[in-house]
Amino acid sequence: MRITRVLSGALLALGLAAGPAAADSTPSASPSEDGTGPTSAGTSFRTATEVEQGQTATASASTGDYLYWSFPADSGGRPTVKATVKLPDQHASQTWQVDVYDGLRRRQACQYGAQTRTAAEGTASVELTCVLRTVRAWSEPWANDPLPGTYYVRLTATGLKASDLGLPMNAELRVESKHIGGSAAVDGSLAEPLIPGVAVQSAAQDEDEDSSASAVLSSLEPDDGWASGWWSDRWVWSGIGAVLAALAGIGGYTLTRGSGRPRQVPPGA
């Protein structure tokens, strides 16, 4: 009966520990109610249009333009960038490419996906996909690992013919993230997410007085703040290991302690 009570308590503790892990397994994206996003795109890193994960951003431009968007990504998530380019009826062969950069403007390699595709002559549209590596909470200074912060998406065509320059085109962009969990967790975290900003000096009111302000180039962040993925299933597996070790100790003690009664010596021994 004692072992049964211990096992029941252990199962209850595991159930309570697994509850938060199941709640944290949802994607980190926070789409709007209708899923629609901005209807324009920037032309440089500084003018990149902000888009939340789960939204669909659209833009109308000319072939040959550079289109830029930015989105936030937190630790533990694996962002997926999908871009669709709708081309005019008449055009020559075109090669389109989508690139992703982090807050330090370091180009991030795609783990998999069609990052570059060629649209044959007369093709109506072309779809591009870039699945990034899992965003890490911390990394070595020399590494190029994805870190929490702002990410930039650049969409453009390469190797265009002169006849295609300036033709109208429409682009759609959608960013989503999949929460990976404890398998990608690391020990350590950044002091601040990689959000680019620029210092702007305001006019001094007098000769002895000076004031300054900071203008941030990106204002989007996860709904529950940065570094929101502090909980991972590593906590659950650690708890399971501790409970199993405790049960093994209790079982070993029960088997080795005996009945607890003194040994009887037969008469005449």
mmCIF file of C-alpha atoms in Angstrom:
data_model
loop_
_atom_site.group_PDB
_atom_site.id
_atom_site.type_symbol
_atom_site.label_atom_id
_atom_site.label_comp_id
_atom_site.label_asym_id
_atom_site.label_seq_id
_atom_site.Cartn_x
_atom_site.Cartn_y
_atom_site.Cartn_z
ATOM 1 C CA MET A 1 0.000 0.000 0.000
ATOM 2 C CA ARG A 2 2.840 2.368 0.772
ATOM 3 C CA ILE A 3 4.433 1.799 -2.646
ATOM 4 C CA THR A 4 1.026 2.305 -4.293
ATOM 5 C CA ARG A 5 0.618 5.684 -2.600
ATOM 6 C CA VAL A 6 4.121 6.686 -3.671
ATOM 7 C CA LEU A 7 3.431 5.717 -7.282
ATOM 8 C CA SER A 8 0.132 7.649 -7.261
ATOM 9 C CA GLY A 9 1.877 10.758 -5.942
ATOM 10 C CA ALA A 10 4.609 10.441 -8.553
ATOM 11 C CA LEU A 11 2.103 10.156 -11.410
ATOM 12 C CA LEU A 12 0.218 13.200 -10.113
ATOM 13 C CA ALA A 13 3.460 15.206 -9.981
ATOM 14 C CA LEU A 14 4.322 14.202 -13.543
ATOM 15 C CA GLY A 15 0.885 15.258 -14.721
ATOM 16 C CA LEU A 16 1.259 18.677 -13.126
ATOM 17 C CA ALA A 17 4.707 19.082 -14.680
ATOM 18 C CA ALA A 18 3.559 18.074 -18.140
ATOM 19 C CA GLY A 19 0.693 20.603 -18.126
ATOM 20 C CA PRO A 20 2.817 23.750 -18.650
ATOM 21 C CA ALA A 21 4.894 21.947 -21.281
ATOM 22 C CA ALA A 22 1.800 21.172 -23.301
ATOM 23 C CA ALA A 23 0.663 24.778 -23.026
ATOM 24 C CA ASP A 24 4.070 25.982 -24.241
ATOM 25 C CA SER A 25 4.101 23.707 -27.288
ATOM 26 C CA THR A 26 1.980 26.097 -29.324
ATOM 27 C CA PRO A 27 3.663 28.228 -32.009
ATOM 28 C CA SER A 28 5.060 31.549 -30.895
ATOM 29 C CA ALA A 29 3.273 33.413 -33.645
ATOM 30 C CA SER A 30 0.598 35.914 -32.640
ATOM 31 C CA PRO A 31 -1.513 36.507 -35.731
ATOM 32 C CA SER A 32 -4.126 39.190 -35.935
ATOM 33 C CA GLU A 33 -7.811 38.307 -35.971
ATOM 34 C CA ASP A 34 -8.149 38.377 -39.756
ATOM 35 C CA GLY A 35 -4.549 37.355 -40.514
ATOM 36 C CA THR A 36 -3.978 40.334 -42.811
ATOM 37 C CA GLY A 37 -0.823 42.390 -42.569
ATOM 38 C CA PRO A 38 0.673 45.510 -44.129
ATOM 39 C CA THR A 39 0.132 46.275 -47.804
ATOM 40 C CA SER A 40 3.532 47.754 -48.585
ATOM 41 C CA ALA A 41 7.209 46.873 -48.297
ATOM 42 C CA GLY A 42 10.330 48.875 -47.562
ATOM 43 C CA THR A 43 13.205 49.427 -49.948
ATOM 44 C CA SER A 44 16.095 49.041 -47.466
ATOM 45 C CA PHE A 45 16.920 47.679 -44.022
ATOM 46 C CA ARG A 46 16.111 51.021 -42.412
ATOM 47 C CA THR A 47 12.703 51.279 -44.092
ATOM 48 C CA ALA A 48 11.704 47.608 -43.774
ATOM 49 C CA THR A 49 7.979 47.134 -43.151
ATOM 50 C CA GLU A 50 7.178 45.404 -39.864
ATOM 51 C CA VAL A 51 5.003 42.296 -40.024
ATOM 52 C CA GLU A 52 3.898 40.050 -37.174
ATOM 53 C CA GLN A 53 4.227 36.310 -37.344
ATOM 54 C CA GLY A 54 1.030 34.753 -38.620
ATOM 55 C CA GLN A 55 0.125 37.743 -40.774
ATOM 56 C CA THR A 56 0.151 37.882 -44.582
ATOM 57 C CA ALA A 57 1.886 40.973 -45.914
ATOM 58 C CA THR A 58 1.358 42.139 -49.491
ATOM 59 C CA ALA A 59 3.110 44.663 -51.699
ATOM 60 C CA SER A 60 2.885 45.986 -55.244
ATOM 61 C CA ALA A 61 6.163 46.953 -56.881
ATOM 62 C CA SER A 62 8.166 46.811 -60.079
ATOM 63 C CA THR A 63 10.416 44.000 -61.197
ATOM 64 C CA GLY A 64 13.943 44.861 -60.153
ATOM 65 C CA ASP A 65 12.977 46.519 -56.867
ATOM 66 C CA TYR A 66 14.301 45.295 -53.517
ATOM 67 C CA LEU A 67 11.505 44.585 -51.047
ATOM 68 C CA TYR A 68 12.188 44.463 -47.298
ATOM 69 C CA TRP A 69 10.120 43.273 -44.330
ATOM 70 C CA SER A 70 11.030 42.710 -40.682
ATOM 71 C CA PHE A 71 9.583 40.395 -38.018
ATOM 72 C CA PRO A 72 10.412 39.380 -34.430
ATOM 73 C CA ALA A 73 11.622 35.891 -33.512
ATOM 74 C CA ASP A 74 12.204 34.588 -29.987
ATOM 75 C CA SER A 75 14.332 31.761 -28.644
ATOM 76 C CA GLY A 76 13.083 28.223 -29.151
ATOM 77 C CA GLY A 77 11.230 29.016 -32.383
ATOM 78 C CA ARG A 78 12.049 27.887 -35.903
ATOM 79 C CA PRO A 79 10.788 30.616 -38.292
ATOM 80 C CA THR A 80 9.525 29.740 -41.747
ATOM 81 C CA VAL A 81 9.430 32.488 -44.374
ATOM 82 C CA LYS A 82 7.142 31.964 -47.360
ATOM 83 C CA ALA A 83 7.034 34.398 -50.279
ATOM 84 C CA THR A 84 4.839 34.304 -53.372
ATOM 85 C CA VAL A 85 5.572 36.496 -56.391
ATOM 86 C CA LYS A 86 2.794 37.072 -58.948
ATOM 87 C CA LEU A 87 4.230 37.988 -62.329
ATOM 88 C CA PRO A 88 2.679 39.702 -65.367
ATOM 89 C CA ASP A 89 1.383 37.665 -68.308
ATOM 90 C CA GLN A 90 4.322 38.510 -70.566
ATOM 91 C CA HIS A 91 7.850 38.207 -69.160
ATOM 92 C CA ALA A 92 11.121 36.465 -69.840
ATOM 93 C CA SER A 93 12.753 33.901 -67.586
ATOM 94 C CA GLN A 94 13.340 35.372 -64.113
ATOM 95 C CA THR A 95 15.173 34.116 -61.034
ATOM 96 C CA TRP A 96 13.763 35.209 -57.678
ATOM 97 C CA GLN A 97 15.466 34.930 -54.324
ATOM 98 C CA VAL A 98 14.482 35.486 -50.681
ATOM 99 C CA ASP A 99 17.179 36.233 -48.081
ATOM 100 C CA VAL A 100 16.839 36.479 -44.302
ATOM 101 C CA TYR A 101 19.098 38.583 -42.069
ATOM 102 C CA ASP A 102 19.238 38.869 -38.283
ATOM 103 C CA GLY A 103 19.346 42.042 -36.192
ATOM 104 C CA LEU A 104 23.075 42.421 -36.877
ATOM 105 C CA ARG A 105 22.352 42.151 -40.609
ATOM 106 C CA ARG A 106 24.110 38.824 -40.833
ATOM 107 C CA ARG A 107 22.675 36.659 -43.572
ATOM 108 C CA GLN A 108 21.133 33.527 -42.090
ATOM 109 C CA ALA A 109 21.343 30.262 -43.999
ATOM 110 C CA CYS A 110 18.136 28.379 -44.737
ATOM 111 C CA GLN A 111 17.957 24.970 -43.124
ATOM 112 C CA TYR A 112 15.807 23.773 -45.994
ATOM 113 C CA GLY A 113 13.352 25.142 -48.523
ATOM 114 C CA ALA A 114 13.467 26.629 -52.013
ATOM 115 C CA GLN A 115 15.229 29.912 -51.331
ATOM 116 C CA THR A 116 15.876 30.586 -55.039
ATOM 117 C CA ARG A 117 13.629 29.667 -57.927
ATOM 118 C CA THR A 118 13.494 30.442 -61.620
ATOM 119 C CA ALA A 119 10.186 31.377 -63.240
ATOM 120 C CA ALA A 120 10.097 30.274 -66.840
ATOM 121 C CA GLU A 121 8.781 32.550 -69.560
ATOM 122 C CA GLY A 122 5.055 33.159 -69.077
ATOM 123 C CA THR A 123 4.902 31.621 -65.580
ATOM 124 C CA ALA A 124 2.134 33.254 -63.547
ATOM 125 C CA SER A 125 3.765 33.018 -60.110
ATOM 126 C CA VAL A 126 6.721 31.628 -58.192
ATOM 127 C CA GLU A 127 6.842 30.469 -54.557
ATOM 128 C CA LEU A 128 9.875 30.683 -52.282
ATOM 129 C CA THR A 129 10.443 29.162 -48.841
ATOM 130 C CA CYS A 130 13.191 29.588 -46.266
ATOM 131 C CA VAL A 131 13.125 27.587 -43.036
ATOM 132 C CA LEU A 132 15.665 29.031 -40.621
ATOM 133 C CA ARG A 133 17.545 27.183 -37.957
ATOM 134 C CA THR A 134 16.101 27.213 -34.455
ATOM 135 C CA VAL A 135 16.602 30.541 -32.677
ATOM 136 C CA ARG A 136 18.982 30.030 -29.755
ATOM 137 C CA ALA A 137 18.813 31.925 -26.485
ATOM 138 C CA TRP A 138 22.599 32.325 -26.431
ATOM 139 C CA SER A 139 25.583 31.653 -28.694
ATOM 140 C CA GLU A 140 29.339 32.090 -28.894
ATOM 141 C CA PRO A 141 30.463 35.524 -30.160
ATOM 142 C CA TRP A 142 32.176 33.961 -33.179
ATOM 143 C CA ALA A 143 29.179 31.831 -34.185
ATOM 144 C CA ASN A 144 26.518 32.776 -36.703
ATOM 145 C CA ASP A 145 23.613 31.142 -34.878
ATOM 146 C CA PRO A 146 20.151 32.757 -35.029
ATOM 147 C CA LEU A 147 19.511 34.775 -31.865
ATOM 148 C CA PRO A 148 16.369 36.433 -30.452
ATOM 149 C CA GLY A 149 15.520 39.772 -32.008
ATOM 150 C CA THR A 150 14.463 41.381 -35.260
ATOM 151 C CA TYR A 151 14.869 39.563 -38.556
ATOM 152 C CA TYR A 152 14.810 41.071 -42.040
ATOM 153 C CA VAL A 153 13.462 39.518 -45.232
ATOM 154 C CA ARG A 154 14.691 40.710 -48.622
ATOM 155 C CA LEU A 155 12.910 39.681 -51.804
ATOM 156 C CA THR A 156 14.360 40.478 -55.211
ATOM 157 C CA ALA A 157 14.935 39.173 -58.720
ATOM 158 C CA THR A 158 18.411 38.425 -60.039
ATOM 159 C CA GLY A 159 19.718 38.270 -63.589
ATOM 160 C CA LEU A 160 16.848 40.216 -65.134
ATOM 161 C CA LYS A 161 16.758 41.083 -68.792
ATOM 162 C CA ALA A 162 16.401 44.728 -69.760
ATOM 163 C CA SER A 163 12.923 44.086 -71.177
ATOM 164 C CA ASP A 164 11.649 42.907 -67.770
ATOM 165 C CA LEU A 165 12.909 45.839 -65.704
ATOM 166 C CA GLY A 166 10.034 47.905 -64.386
ATOM 167 C CA LEU A 167 7.278 45.387 -65.096
ATOM 168 C CA PRO A 168 4.555 45.345 -62.418
ATOM 169 C CA MET A 169 4.541 42.511 -59.876
ATOM 170 C CA ASN A 170 2.780 41.621 -56.644
ATOM 171 C CA ALA A 171 4.344 39.916 -53.638
ATOM 172 C CA GLU A 172 2.930 38.114 -50.608
ATOM 173 C CA LEU A 173 4.915 37.291 -47.493
ATOM 174 C CA ARG A 174 4.002 35.147 -44.501
ATOM 175 C CA VAL A 175 6.165 34.225 -41.498
ATOM 176 C CA GLU A 176 5.325 31.490 -39.008
ATOM 177 C CA SER A 177 7.287 29.743 -36.266
ATOM 178 C CA LYS A 178 7.268 26.253 -34.831
ATOM 179 C CA HIS A 179 8.258 25.856 -31.199
ATOM 180 C CA ILE A 180 10.993 23.221 -30.974
ATOM 181 C CA GLY A 181 11.215 22.758 -27.204
ATOM 182 C CA GLY A 182 13.940 21.522 -24.926
ATOM 183 C CA SER A 183 15.958 19.786 -27.645
ATOM 184 C CA ALA A 184 17.163 23.212 -28.780
ATOM 185 C CA ALA A 185 17.508 24.814 -25.330
ATOM 186 C CA VAL A 186 20.919 26.095 -24.246
ATOM 187 C CA ASP A 187 22.361 27.321 -20.987
ATOM 188 C CA GLY A 188 22.551 31.103 -21.094
ATOM 189 C CA SER A 189 20.657 34.025 -22.551
ATOM 190 C CA LEU A 190 21.272 37.405 -24.136
ATOM 191 C CA ALA A 191 21.138 40.509 -21.999
ATOM 192 C CA GLU A 192 19.016 42.176 -24.692
ATOM 193 C CA PRO A 193 17.466 40.916 -27.951
ATOM 194 C CA LEU A 194 19.107 41.983 -31.202
ATOM 195 C CA ILE A 195 16.854 44.917 -32.023
ATOM 196 C CA PRO A 196 18.652 47.531 -34.122
ATOM 197 C CA GLY A 197 18.313 51.125 -33.016
ATOM 198 C CA VAL A 198 19.872 54.484 -33.698
ATOM 199 C CA ALA A 199 20.619 57.275 -31.250
ATOM 200 C CA VAL A 200 19.035 60.602 -32.085
ATOM 201 C CA GLN A 201 20.309 63.788 -30.464
ATOM 202 C CA SER A 202 17.658 66.365 -29.682
ATOM 203 C CA ALA A 203 18.303 70.056 -29.713
ATOM 204 C CA ALA A 204 19.777 71.449 -26.488
ATOM 205 C CA GLN A 205 17.598 73.925 -24.718
ATOM 206 C CA ASP A 206 20.607 75.904 -23.538
ATOM 207 C CA GLU A 207 24.382 75.717 -23.688
ATOM 208 C CA ASP A 208 24.732 73.806 -20.413
ATOM 209 C CA GLU A 209 21.941 71.324 -21.027
ATOM 210 C CA ASP A 210 21.824 68.453 -23.501
ATOM 211 C CA SER A 211 19.327 65.640 -23.886
ATOM 212 C CA SER A 212 19.218 62.540 -26.039
ATOM 213 C CA ALA A 213 16.697 59.911 -27.071
ATOM 214 C CA SER A 214 16.850 56.507 -28.701
ATOM 215 C CA ALA A 215 14.851 55.778 -31.838
ATOM 216 C CA VAL A 216 14.246 52.053 -32.302
ATOM 217 C CA LEU A 217 13.987 50.788 -35.882
ATOM 218 C CA SER A 218 11.777 47.863 -34.863
ATOM 219 C CA SER A 219 8.887 48.046 -32.398
ATOM 220 C CA LEU A 220 7.375 44.549 -32.682
ATOM 221 C CA GLU A 221 7.974 41.912 -30.028
ATOM 222 C CA PRO A 222 6.295 38.676 -28.844
ATOM 223 C CA ASP A 223 3.035 39.096 -26.937
ATOM 224 C CA ASP A 224 4.514 37.819 -23.676
ATOM 225 C CA GLY A 225 7.827 39.635 -24.085
ATOM 226 C CA TRP A 226 11.283 38.590 -25.157
ATOM 227 C CA ALA A 227 12.865 35.399 -23.864
ATOM 228 C CA SER A 228 9.340 34.109 -23.306
ATOM 229 C CA GLY A 229 10.439 30.566 -24.040
ATOM 230 C CA TRP A 230 12.248 30.065 -20.712
ATOM 231 C CA TRP A 231 10.072 27.002 -20.054
ATOM 232 C CA SER A 232 10.898 23.884 -22.080
ATOM 233 C CA ASP A 233 10.288 20.170 -21.861
ATOM 234 C CA ARG A 234 13.771 19.781 -20.423
ATOM 235 C CA TRP A 235 12.180 20.658 -17.088
ATOM 236 C CA VAL A 236 9.684 17.811 -17.523
ATOM 237 C CA TRP A 237 12.331 15.239 -18.402
ATOM 238 C CA SER A 238 14.476 16.403 -15.493
ATOM 239 C CA GLY A 239 11.480 15.967 -13.185
ATOM 240 C CA ILE A 240 10.773 12.520 -14.598
ATOM 241 C CA GLY A 241 14.393 11.502 -14.012
ATOM 242 C CA ALA A 242 14.259 12.737 -10.426
ATOM 243 C CA VAL A 243 11.011 10.890 -9.713
ATOM 244 C CA LEU A 244 12.335 7.653 -11.248
ATOM 245 C CA ALA A 245 15.511 7.930 -9.199
ATOM 246 C CA ALA A 246 13.452 8.436 -6.031
ATOM 247 C CA LEU A 247 11.244 5.443 -6.855
ATOM 248 C CA ALA A 248 14.306 3.298 -7.523
ATOM 249 C CA GLY A 249 15.741 4.283 -4.138
ATOM 250 C CA ILE A 250 12.486 3.500 -2.352
ATOM 251 C CA GLY A 251 12.158 0.174 -4.131
ATOM 252 C CA GLY A 252 15.725 -0.807 -3.341
ATOM 253 C CA TYR A 253 15.284 0.092 0.296
ATOM 254 C CA THR A 254 12.048 -1.906 0.499
ATOM 255 C CA LEU A 255 13.663 -4.986 -1.028
ATOM 256 C CA THR A 256 16.823 -4.925 1.087
ATOM 257 C CA ARG A 257 15.530 -3.997 4.527
ATOM 258 C CA GLY A 258 13.758 -7.348 5.053
ATOM 259 C CA SER A 259 10.701 -7.892 7.225
ATOM 260 C CA GLY A 260 12.160 -6.041 10.184
ATOM 261 C CA ARG A 261 11.622 -8.929 12.645
ATOM 262 C CA PRO A 262 14.534 -10.507 14.583
ATOM 263 C CA ARG A 263 15.718 -13.844 13.310
ATOM 264 C CA GLN A 264 14.559 -16.794 15.442
ATOM 265 C CA VAL A 265 17.181 -19.319 16.492
ATOM 266 C CA PRO A 266 15.881 -22.908 16.547
ATOM 267 C CA PRO A 267 16.085 -24.729 19.947
ATOM 268 C CA GLY A 268 19.215 -26.726 20.565
ATOM 269 C CA ALA A 269 21.243 -24.748 18.084
#
